[in-house]
Amino acid sequence: MKKSIYTSALALLLTGTLVTGCDDFLEETNRQAISIPSSRENSESFVQLVNYIYEITRENTTHYQPDMLYVLEDLGTDIVTRASPLTGTDAINDYVDLNASNYVLQVYWSNQYKQIAAANTLLANADLIEGVEESLKNRGIGEAKFFRAWSYFNLVENYGGVPIVTEPITTAQSDFPRDEEQEVYELIVSDLNDAINAVDENPEEFGRVSKDAARHLLSKVLLTRGYKSFAASDDYTRAIALAETVIDNHPLEPTFADVVDIENQRNDEVVFSFLFGTETSSLGWGNTKHLLYKFEYFNYPGLARGSLYQNGIGRMPTPFFFNMFDEEDTRNEETLRYVIYADVAEDGLEVGDTAIYFPKTAWSQERIDSKPYAVINPDQYLVNDGVTNVHWPMFKKFDDPGAPFTYANERAFGDRDMVIMRGAEAYLIAAEAALQNNNPGAAATYLNAVRSRAGITTPLTAGDVDLALILDERARELVGEVNRWMDLKRTGTLISRVLEYNPHAALNNAIAEKHRLRPIPQSEIDASGKTISQNPGY
């Protein structure tokens, strides 16, 4: 793929006709611009506007703010909790004092509307820029609608009904009442249908939006809408049909090891991914996924801050997650690192010796004492051992060897692709839709394909399949890849599974019905002159 998809000479949201102008609301502020006449006369402006949508969406996906990376995707769920002993409180994970002034919620809202603004700018000006080939214009319009739909999907699931803005804001405005959730979904579905018709089936450049990327997102949107009071009667049926097309075009890799192999990132199973690469001009902030679910391992003898194991960003899998894998499930070893090897000679350890070991079943104290390295039993992950407050088998699914050791407020420099959609999730979407469509036999068939690839030899039958099993399977296969909070919210299991499986949230017992939606940021309510209403309970 040409790196120009992520390098825009115009990094802009334009004002007037090509330039937007509201200083506060929806972040449609002119930061960099060229004149309207010169933009319209240069066909390259269209390409740059498309590239900017990719650029801003990728950057907002991988780089929010320090200590905010992906927190609205996984924190406060059944499989991810905060990395601390069982004390204290937290707004996002524990749902204690989660309110409209929370900065994380403001940044997330703002980022989604920045992406929408970039898409709207292209859509409003596609016919005004001279010299653009019709096929290129149609494809760019489809790509813009794909990303706009994605942002509105994130907004509507997190906040409920939100203001629908489909044109660039060219004058100062404050009147932005919320549209109904059903209306937001109608826009999302319409945009994705248009995207499917407009983008390429098989783009020449890897990393561009394809018809299958739009089909995949639409299948998830329809699956989600199928649970709602305003669902269409054929939502589940359409979700299955779309997912099956994606499955046909993106077959599973032979093994899960092949899926996570850094040397095999651009394989047939990948439906859509954000690319980074080593060129400074295209890397941006860098992929940060290699920082997920890691603790301060470097405080133990034989280990140092280095570029092999990387630093972490303050979250950990729950004890429930560590117990999810059957013995034959190969995803366990490919996802979690149970042995950490010394990378410096220290305290009797040589480079390459075991420095920390996490047995899957508890060792006796006598056996632990006989070893020259640290041994941490499963029931001790949340107990301070005098070296670190918490410690666990570190995540290795997104390892990026060679990326420098950094902290959350520094450029991550990760150059591994960030896979956003792949064929395995299409199987899982189809399985859930089939179950909801009263066809557990078909759901079992979809699930068995994914489980068999993971090395599980005992097939499921129709009687085995329920929603809990599908959610567990999504966790094992897709942890760190998809929005787990939205999975639980969609299926109506957020409160029950958080209280059952998230130890910190269970300790505080604060999650309630209102938390099925996030609070609307107070700054947005104020900027709208109170025309935006707050969600119930906040």
Coordinates of C-alpha atoms in Angstrom, one line a residue:
M1 CA 0.0 0.0 0.0
K2 CA 1.2 3.5 -0.8
K3 CA 2.2 5.3 2.4
S4 CA 0.3 8.4 1.0
I5 CA -2.9 7.0 2.5
Y6 CA -1.6 8.1 5.8
T7 CA 0.4 11.2 4.8
S8 CA -1.6 14.2 3.8
A9 CA -0.1 17.4 2.6
L10 CA -3.4 19.0 3.3
A11 CA -4.1 17.7 6.9
L12 CA -7.1 19.9 7.0
L13 CA -10.7 20.5 7.7
L14 CA -11.7 23.3 5.3
T15 CA -13.9 26.3 6.0
G16 CA -16.4 28.2 4.0
T17 CA -17.3 25.6 1.3
L18 CA -14.1 23.7 1.8
V19 CA -13.4 25.0 5.2
T20 CA -15.4 24.5 8.5
G21 CA -15.6 27.1 11.1
C22 CA -17.2 26.3 14.5
D23 CA -14.6 26.9 17.3
D24 CA -16.0 24.5 19.9
F25 CA -18.8 22.1 18.9
L26 CA -17.9 19.0 17.1
E27 CA -14.3 20.1 16.6
E28 CA -14.7 21.3 13.1
T29 CA -12.0 24.0 13.5
N30 CA -9.7 25.2 10.7
R31 CA -6.2 24.2 11.7
Q32 CA -4.5 24.2 8.3
A33 CA -6.1 25.2 5.0
I34 CA -5.5 26.3 1.5
S35 CA -7.7 28.7 -0.4
I36 CA -11.0 27.5 -1.8
P37 CA -10.3 28.3 -5.5
S38 CA -6.9 26.6 -5.5
S39 CA -8.4 23.5 -3.8
R40 CA -11.1 23.2 -6.3
E41 CA -8.8 23.5 -9.3
N42 CA -6.4 20.8 -8.1
S43 CA -7.7 17.2 -8.4
E44 CA -5.1 16.1 -5.9
S45 CA -7.1 17.9 -3.3
F46 CA -9.7 15.2 -3.5
V47 CA -7.1 12.4 -2.9
Q48 CA -5.6 14.4 0.0
L49 CA -9.1 14.8 1.6
V50 CA -9.6 11.0 1.4
N51 CA -6.2 10.4 2.8
Y52 CA -6.9 12.7 5.7
I53 CA -9.9 10.6 6.7
Y54 CA -7.7 7.6 6.9
E55 CA -5.0 9.5 8.8
I56 CA -7.2 11.0 11.5
T57 CA -9.2 7.8 12.0
R58 CA -6.0 5.8 12.4
E59 CA -4.5 8.3 14.8
N60 CA -7.7 8.6 16.9
T61 CA -7.8 4.8 17.1
T62 CA -4.3 4.3 18.3
H63 CA -3.6 7.6 20.1
Y64 CA -6.1 9.2 22.4
Q65 CA -4.3 10.7 25.4
P66 CA -2.0 9.4 28.1
D67 CA -3.6 6.6 30.1
M68 CA -6.7 6.6 27.8
L69 CA -5.7 4.1 25.2
Y70 CA -8.7 1.9 24.4
V71 CA -10.2 2.3 27.8
L72 CA -13.7 2.7 26.4
E73 CA -13.2 -0.6 24.5
D74 CA -12.2 -3.0 27.2
L75 CA -11.9 -1.5 30.6
G76 CA -14.8 -2.2 33.0
T77 CA -15.8 -5.4 31.2
D78 CA -15.7 -9.1 32.2
I79 CA -12.3 -9.7 30.7
V80 CA -10.3 -6.5 31.4
T81 CA -9.9 -4.7 34.7
R82 CA -7.5 -2.1 36.2
A83 CA -4.0 -3.1 37.1
S84 CA -4.1 -2.6 40.8
P85 CA -4.8 -4.6 44.0
L86 CA -8.3 -5.0 45.1
T87 CA -8.6 -1.5 46.7
G88 CA -9.8 1.9 45.7
T89 CA -12.2 3.0 43.0
D90 CA -12.1 4.0 39.3
A91 CA -14.7 5.7 37.2
I92 CA -14.4 3.7 33.9
N93 CA -13.6 0.3 35.3
D94 CA -15.5 0.4 38.6
Y95 CA -18.3 2.7 37.5
V96 CA -17.8 4.8 40.6
D97 CA -18.7 8.5 40.1
L98 CA -18.7 8.1 36.3
N99 CA -20.0 11.5 35.3
A100 CA -20.3 14.0 32.5
S101 CA -17.0 15.7 33.3
N102 CA -14.9 12.6 32.7
Y103 CA -12.1 13.6 30.3
V104 CA -12.0 10.3 28.6
L105 CA -15.6 10.6 27.5
Q106 CA -15.0 14.1 26.2
V107 CA -12.0 13.0 24.1
Y108 CA -13.8 10.0 22.7
W109 CA -16.8 12.1 21.7
S110 CA -14.5 14.7 20.2
N111 CA -12.5 12.2 18.2
Q112 CA -15.6 10.6 16.6
Y113 CA -16.9 13.9 15.5
K114 CA -13.5 14.9 14.1
Q115 CA -13.7 11.9 11.9
I116 CA -17.3 12.7 10.9
A117 CA -16.2 16.3 10.1
A118 CA -13.4 15.0 7.8
A119 CA -15.9 12.7 6.0
N120 CA -18.5 15.4 5.7
T121 CA -15.9 17.8 4.2
L122 CA -15.1 15.3 1.4
L123 CA -18.7 14.4 0.8
A124 CA -19.8 18.1 0.5
N125 CA -17.0 18.9 -1.9
A126 CA -16.6 15.8 -4.0
D127 CA -18.4 17.3 -7.0
L128 CA -16.8 20.7 -6.7
I129 CA -13.2 19.7 -7.1
E130 CA -12.2 19.7 -10.7
G131 CA -10.6 16.9 -12.7
V132 CA -11.4 14.0 -10.5
E133 CA -11.9 10.8 -12.3
E134 CA -15.4 9.4 -11.8
S135 CA -14.3 6.0 -10.5
L136 CA -11.9 7.7 -8.0
K137 CA -14.6 10.1 -6.8
N138 CA -17.1 7.3 -6.3
R139 CA -14.6 5.2 -4.4
G140 CA -13.6 8.2 -2.2
I141 CA -17.2 8.9 -1.4
G142 CA -17.7 5.3 -0.4
E143 CA -14.7 5.4 1.8
A144 CA -15.9 8.6 3.5
K145 CA -19.3 7.1 4.2
F146 CA -17.7 3.9 5.6
F147 CA -15.7 5.9 8.2
R148 CA -18.6 8.2 9.0
A149 CA -20.8 5.2 9.7
W150 CA -18.1 3.7 11.9
S151 CA -17.9 6.9 14.0
Y152 CA -21.7 7.1 14.3
F153 CA -21.8 3.5 15.4
N154 CA -19.3 4.2 18.1
L155 CA -21.2 7.2 19.2
V156 CA -24.7 5.7 19.2
E157 CA -23.6 2.6 21.2
N158 CA -21.7 4.6 23.8
Y159 CA -24.0 7.6 24.2
G160 CA -27.4 6.7 22.6
G161 CA -29.0 9.2 20.3
V162 CA -26.5 11.9 19.2
P163 CA -26.7 14.9 16.9
I164 CA -26.6 13.9 13.3
V165 CA -24.4 16.2 11.3
T166 CA -24.0 15.3 7.6
E167 CA -22.8 18.7 6.2
P168 CA -19.7 20.8 7.1
I169 CA -20.5 23.4 9.7
T170 CA -19.8 26.7 8.0
T171 CA -21.1 29.2 10.6
A172 CA -21.0 29.4 14.4
Q173 CA -23.8 27.2 15.7
S174 CA -24.9 25.9 19.1
D175 CA -28.3 24.3 18.4
F176 CA -27.6 20.6 18.2
P177 CA -30.4 18.6 19.7
R178 CA -29.9 14.8 19.8
D179 CA -31.5 12.7 17.1
E180 CA -33.2 9.5 18.1
E181 CA -31.1 6.3 18.3
Q182 CA -33.2 4.8 15.5
E183 CA -32.4 7.7 13.2
V184 CA -28.7 7.4 13.8
Y185 CA -28.9 3.7 12.9
E186 CA -30.8 4.5 9.7
L187 CA -27.9 6.9 8.7
I188 CA -25.3 4.2 9.6
V189 CA -27.0 1.5 7.5
S190 CA -27.6 3.9 4.6
D191 CA -23.9 5.0 4.6
L192 CA -22.7 1.4 4.7
N193 CA -25.0 0.3 1.9
D194 CA -23.7 3.2 -0.2
A195 CA -20.1 2.2 0.7
I196 CA -20.6 -1.4 -0.4
N197 CA -21.8 -0.1 -3.7
A198 CA -19.0 2.4 -4.2
V199 CA -15.7 1.0 -2.9
D200 CA -13.5 -1.6 -4.6
E201 CA -14.1 -5.3 -4.2
N202 CA -10.4 -5.9 -4.1
P203 CA -8.5 -2.7 -3.7
E204 CA -5.0 -2.5 -5.3
E205 CA -3.6 -1.1 -2.1
F206 CA -3.7 -3.2 1.0
G207 CA -5.3 -1.2 3.8
R208 CA -7.9 0.5 1.8
V209 CA -11.6 0.1 2.6
S210 CA -13.0 -2.8 0.5
K211 CA -16.6 -4.0 0.0
D212 CA -15.9 -6.7 2.5
A213 CA -14.8 -4.2 5.1
A214 CA -18.1 -2.4 4.6
R215 CA -20.0 -5.7 4.7
H216 CA -18.3 -6.7 7.9
L217 CA -19.1 -3.5 9.7
L218 CA -22.7 -3.6 8.4
S219 CA -23.1 -7.2 9.6
K220 CA -22.1 -6.1 13.1
V221 CA -24.4 -3.0 12.9
L222 CA -27.4 -5.1 11.9
L223 CA -26.6 -7.7 14.5
T224 CA -26.5 -5.0 17.1
R225 CA -29.7 -3.4 15.8
G226 CA -31.4 -6.8 15.9
Y227 CA -31.5 -6.6 19.7
K228 CA -33.2 -3.2 19.8
S229 CA -36.9 -2.3 19.9
F230 CA -36.7 -0.7 16.4
A231 CA -35.0 -3.7 14.8
A232 CA -35.9 -4.5 11.2
S233 CA -37.4 -8.0 10.8
D234 CA -34.5 -9.2 8.6
D235 CA -31.6 -7.7 10.6
Y236 CA -30.2 -11.1 11.7
T237 CA -30.8 -12.7 8.3
R238 CA -28.9 -9.9 6.6
A239 CA -26.2 -10.0 9.1
I240 CA -25.6 -13.7 8.4
A241 CA -25.6 -13.2 4.7
L242 CA -23.1 -10.4 4.8
A243 CA -20.9 -12.3 7.2
E244 CA -21.0 -15.4 5.0
T245 CA -19.7 -13.3 2.1
V246 CA -16.9 -12.0 4.2
I247 CA -16.1 -15.6 5.3
D248 CA -16.0 -16.8 1.7
N249 CA -13.6 -14.1 0.7
H250 CA -11.4 -14.2 3.9
P251 CA -10.8 -17.8 4.9
L252 CA -9.3 -18.6 8.3
E253 CA -5.5 -18.9 8.5
P254 CA -4.5 -22.6 9.2
T255 CA -3.5 -21.9 12.8
F256 CA -4.0 -19.2 15.4
A257 CA -0.2 -18.8 15.4
D258 CA -0.4 -17.8 11.8
V259 CA -2.9 -15.1 12.7
V260 CA -0.7 -13.4 15.2
D261 CA 2.6 -14.0 13.5
I262 CA 4.2 -10.6 12.9
E263 CA 5.7 -12.0 9.7
N264 CA 2.3 -12.8 8.4
Q265 CA 0.3 -9.7 9.0
R266 CA -1.3 -9.2 5.6
N267 CA -2.9 -12.6 5.2
D268 CA -6.1 -13.6 3.6
E269 CA -8.1 -13.6 6.9
V270 CA -7.5 -9.8 7.3
V271 CA -10.5 -7.8 6.2
F272 CA -9.3 -4.3 7.2
S273 CA -6.3 -3.0 9.1
F274 CA -4.6 0.2 9.8
L275 CA -1.0 0.2 8.5
F276 CA 2.0 2.0 10.0
G277 CA 5.4 1.0 8.6
T278 CA 8.8 2.2 9.5
E279 CA 8.8 5.4 7.5
T280 CA 8.6 8.5 9.8
S281 CA 6.3 10.2 7.3
S282 CA 3.7 7.4 7.5
L283 CA 4.2 6.1 11.1
G284 CA 2.5 8.9 12.9
W285 CA 2.1 8.2 16.6
G286 CA 2.7 4.5 15.9
N287 CA 0.7 1.5 16.7
T288 CA 0.2 1.2 20.5
K289 CA -1.4 -2.3 20.7
H290 CA 1.9 -3.9 21.8
L291 CA 1.5 -2.0 25.1
L292 CA -1.7 -3.8 26.1
Y293 CA -2.0 -5.9 29.3
K294 CA 1.6 -5.7 30.5
F295 CA 3.0 -5.0 33.9
E296 CA 6.3 -3.5 35.2
Y297 CA 8.2 -6.7 34.6
F298 CA 11.5 -4.8 34.6
N299 CA 11.5 -4.5 38.4
Y300 CA 12.3 -8.2 38.7
P301 CA 15.9 -9.5 38.7
G302 CA 17.3 -10.3 35.3
L303 CA 14.9 -7.9 33.5
A304 CA 15.4 -4.4 32.2
R305 CA 13.4 -1.7 30.3
G306 CA 14.0 -2.9 26.7
S307 CA 12.5 -3.4 23.3
L308 CA 11.5 -7.1 23.7
Y309 CA 8.7 -7.2 26.2
Q310 CA 7.7 -3.5 26.1
N311 CA 6.0 -1.3 28.7
G312 CA 2.3 -1.6 29.7
I313 CA -0.5 1.0 29.9
G314 CA -2.2 0.1 33.1
R315 CA -4.8 -2.6 32.5
M316 CA -4.8 -6.3 32.9
P317 CA -7.0 -9.3 32.0
T318 CA -9.3 -10.5 34.7
P319 CA -8.8 -13.8 36.6
F320 CA -11.9 -15.0 34.6
F321 CA -10.1 -14.5 31.3
F322 CA -7.0 -16.5 32.4
N323 CA -9.3 -19.4 33.2
M324 CA -11.2 -19.4 29.9
F325 CA -9.0 -21.6 27.9
D326 CA -9.3 -25.4 27.5
E327 CA -6.0 -27.3 27.8
E328 CA -6.0 -28.0 24.0
D329 CA -6.8 -24.4 23.0
T330 CA -3.7 -23.1 21.2
R331 CA -4.9 -19.5 21.6
N332 CA -3.8 -19.6 25.2
E333 CA -0.1 -19.9 24.5
E334 CA -0.3 -17.5 21.5
T335 CA -2.1 -14.8 23.5
L336 CA -0.3 -15.0 26.9
R337 CA 3.3 -15.3 27.9
Y338 CA 3.7 -17.6 30.9
V339 CA 7.5 -17.5 31.0
I340 CA 9.5 -14.3 30.9
Y341 CA 13.2 -14.8 30.1
A342 CA 16.1 -12.7 31.5
D343 CA 17.5 -10.1 29.2
V344 CA 20.3 -9.0 31.5
A345 CA 22.7 -11.0 33.7
E346 CA 21.7 -10.3 37.3
D347 CA 21.3 -11.9 40.7
G348 CA 22.6 -15.3 39.5
L349 CA 20.5 -15.2 36.3
E350 CA 22.1 -15.3 32.9
V351 CA 20.6 -13.9 29.7
G352 CA 18.0 -16.4 28.5
D353 CA 17.3 -17.9 31.9
T354 CA 13.8 -18.0 33.2
A355 CA 13.2 -14.7 35.2
I356 CA 9.5 -15.0 36.0
Y357 CA 7.2 -18.1 35.6
F358 CA 3.4 -18.2 35.9
P359 CA 2.3 -21.8 36.4
K360 CA -1.2 -22.4 35.2
T361 CA -2.0 -24.4 38.4
A362 CA -0.6 -23.4 41.7
W363 CA 2.8 -24.6 42.9
S364 CA 3.6 -25.4 46.5
Q365 CA 5.6 -22.9 48.4
E366 CA 8.4 -25.5 48.8
R367 CA 8.6 -25.8 45.0
I368 CA 8.6 -22.1 44.6
D369 CA 11.4 -21.6 47.1
S370 CA 13.5 -24.1 45.2
K371 CA 13.7 -21.9 42.1
P372 CA 16.1 -19.0 41.5
Y373 CA 13.5 -17.1 39.6
A374 CA 10.1 -15.5 40.6
V375 CA 7.1 -17.9 40.5
I376 CA 3.7 -16.3 40.7
N377 CA 0.7 -18.5 41.3
P378 CA -2.7 -17.7 39.7
D379 CA -4.2 -16.6 43.0
Q380 CA -1.4 -14.1 43.5
Y381 CA -1.9 -11.9 40.4
L382 CA -3.7 -9.2 42.4
V383 CA -1.5 -9.4 45.5
N384 CA 1.6 -7.2 46.0
D385 CA 4.7 -9.4 46.2
G386 CA 7.0 -6.6 47.3
V387 CA 8.3 -6.0 43.8
T388 CA 5.1 -5.0 41.8
N389 CA 1.6 -4.4 43.0
V390 CA 0.1 -6.7 40.4
H391 CA 1.6 -9.2 37.9
W392 CA 0.2 -11.7 35.4
P393 CA 1.0 -13.7 32.3
M394 CA 1.8 -10.9 30.0
F395 CA 0.0 -10.4 26.7
K396 CA 2.0 -11.3 23.6
K397 CA -0.6 -11.3 20.9
F398 CA 0.5 -7.9 19.5
D399 CA 4.2 -8.2 20.3
D400 CA 6.3 -5.8 18.2
P401 CA 10.0 -6.7 18.9
G402 CA 12.3 -3.7 18.4
A403 CA 9.8 -1.0 19.2
P404 CA 11.4 1.2 21.8
F405 CA 10.4 1.1 25.4
T406 CA 8.0 4.1 25.8
Y407 CA 5.4 5.4 28.2
A408 CA 1.8 6.2 27.4
N409 CA 2.4 9.9 26.8
E410 CA 5.2 9.2 24.3
R411 CA 5.1 8.2 20.7
A412 CA 4.8 4.4 20.7
F413 CA 6.7 3.8 17.4
G414 CA 5.0 0.5 16.9
D415 CA 5.1 -0.3 13.2
R416 CA 3.0 -3.5 13.3
D417 CA -0.3 -3.4 11.4
M418 CA -3.4 -2.9 13.6
V419 CA -5.9 -5.5 12.4
I420 CA -9.4 -4.1 12.8
M421 CA -11.5 -6.7 11.1
R422 CA -10.8 -10.4 10.2
G423 CA -12.6 -13.4 9.0
A424 CA -12.8 -15.1 12.4
E425 CA -15.0 -12.3 13.7
A426 CA -17.3 -12.8 10.7
Y427 CA -17.9 -16.4 11.9
L428 CA -18.7 -15.2 15.4
I429 CA -21.1 -12.5 14.1
A430 CA -22.8 -15.1 12.0
A431 CA -23.0 -17.5 15.0
E432 CA -24.6 -14.9 17.2
A433 CA -27.0 -13.8 14.6
A434 CA -28.0 -17.4 13.9
L435 CA -28.6 -18.0 17.6
Q436 CA -30.8 -14.9 17.8
N437 CA -32.5 -16.1 14.7
N438 CA -33.4 -19.4 16.5
N439 CA -30.9 -21.5 14.6
P440 CA -28.5 -22.8 17.2
G441 CA -27.4 -25.6 14.9
A442 CA -26.0 -23.1 12.4
A443 CA -24.4 -21.1 15.2
A444 CA -22.6 -24.3 16.4
T445 CA -21.3 -24.8 12.8
Y446 CA -19.8 -21.3 12.7
L447 CA -18.3 -21.6 16.2
N448 CA -16.8 -25.0 15.4
A449 CA -14.9 -23.6 12.5
V450 CA -13.2 -21.0 14.8
R451 CA -12.7 -23.5 17.6
S452 CA -11.3 -26.2 15.4
R453 CA -8.7 -23.8 14.0
A454 CA -7.7 -23.2 17.7
G455 CA -7.0 -26.9 18.1
I456 CA -10.2 -27.8 20.0
T457 CA -11.3 -31.3 18.8
T458 CA -14.7 -31.8 20.5
P459 CA -17.3 -30.1 18.3
L460 CA -20.2 -28.2 19.7
T461 CA -23.8 -29.2 19.1
A462 CA -26.9 -27.1 18.9
G463 CA -27.7 -27.8 22.5
D464 CA -24.4 -26.4 23.6
V465 CA -24.8 -23.0 22.2
D466 CA -26.0 -20.0 24.2
L467 CA -25.1 -16.4 24.4
A468 CA -22.6 -16.9 27.2
L469 CA -20.7 -19.4 25.2
I470 CA -20.6 -17.0 22.2
L471 CA -19.3 -14.2 24.4
D472 CA -16.7 -16.5 25.8
E473 CA -15.6 -17.5 22.3
R474 CA -15.4 -13.9 21.3
A475 CA -13.2 -13.2 24.3
R476 CA -10.7 -16.0 23.5
E477 CA -10.5 -15.2 19.8
L478 CA -10.7 -11.4 19.7
V479 CA -9.4 -10.1 23.1
G480 CA -7.7 -6.7 22.4
E481 CA -9.0 -6.6 18.8
V482 CA -12.7 -5.5 19.2
N483 CA -14.8 -3.4 21.5
R484 CA -15.7 -5.8 24.4
W485 CA -17.8 -3.2 26.1
M486 CA -20.0 -2.9 23.1
D487 CA -20.3 -6.7 22.9
L488 CA -21.6 -6.8 26.5
K489 CA -23.8 -3.7 25.9
R490 CA -25.3 -5.2 22.7
T491 CA -26.1 -8.5 24.3
G492 CA -27.6 -7.0 27.5
T493 CA -25.0 -8.7 29.7
L494 CA -22.9 -5.8 30.7
I495 CA -24.1 -5.5 34.3
S496 CA -24.3 -9.2 35.1
R497 CA -21.0 -10.2 33.6
V498 CA -19.1 -7.2 35.0
L499 CA -20.4 -8.0 38.5
E500 CA -19.6 -11.7 38.1
Y501 CA -16.2 -11.5 36.6
N502 CA -14.5 -8.1 37.1
P503 CA -13.1 -8.2 40.6
H504 CA -12.6 -4.4 41.1
A505 CA -16.1 -3.5 39.8
A506 CA -17.6 -6.3 41.9
L507 CA -15.8 -4.9 45.0
N508 CA -17.4 -1.5 44.5
N509 CA -20.7 -2.8 43.2
A510 CA -21.6 0.5 41.6
I511 CA -22.5 -0.5 38.1
A512 CA -26.2 0.2 37.4
E513 CA -28.8 0.4 34.7
K514 CA -27.7 3.9 33.7
H515 CA -24.2 2.6 32.8
R516 CA -25.6 0.9 29.7
L517 CA -24.9 4.4 28.2
R518 CA -22.1 6.8 28.9
P519 CA -22.9 10.3 30.1
I520 CA -22.8 13.0 27.4
P521 CA -19.8 15.2 28.0
Q522 CA -20.8 18.3 30.0
S523 CA -18.6 20.5 27.8
E524 CA -20.7 19.5 24.8
I525 CA -24.0 20.1 26.6
D526 CA -22.7 23.6 27.6
A527 CA -21.4 24.4 24.1
S528 CA -24.8 23.5 22.6
G529 CA -26.5 25.9 24.8
K530 CA -28.1 23.0 26.7
T531 CA -29.8 21.9 23.4
I532 CA -28.2 18.5 24.0
S533 CA -29.9 16.6 26.8
Q534 CA -28.1 14.4 29.2
N535 CA -28.6 10.6 29.5
P536 CA -30.9 9.4 32.4
G537 CA -29.2 9.1 35.8
Y538 CA -26.3 11.4 35.2

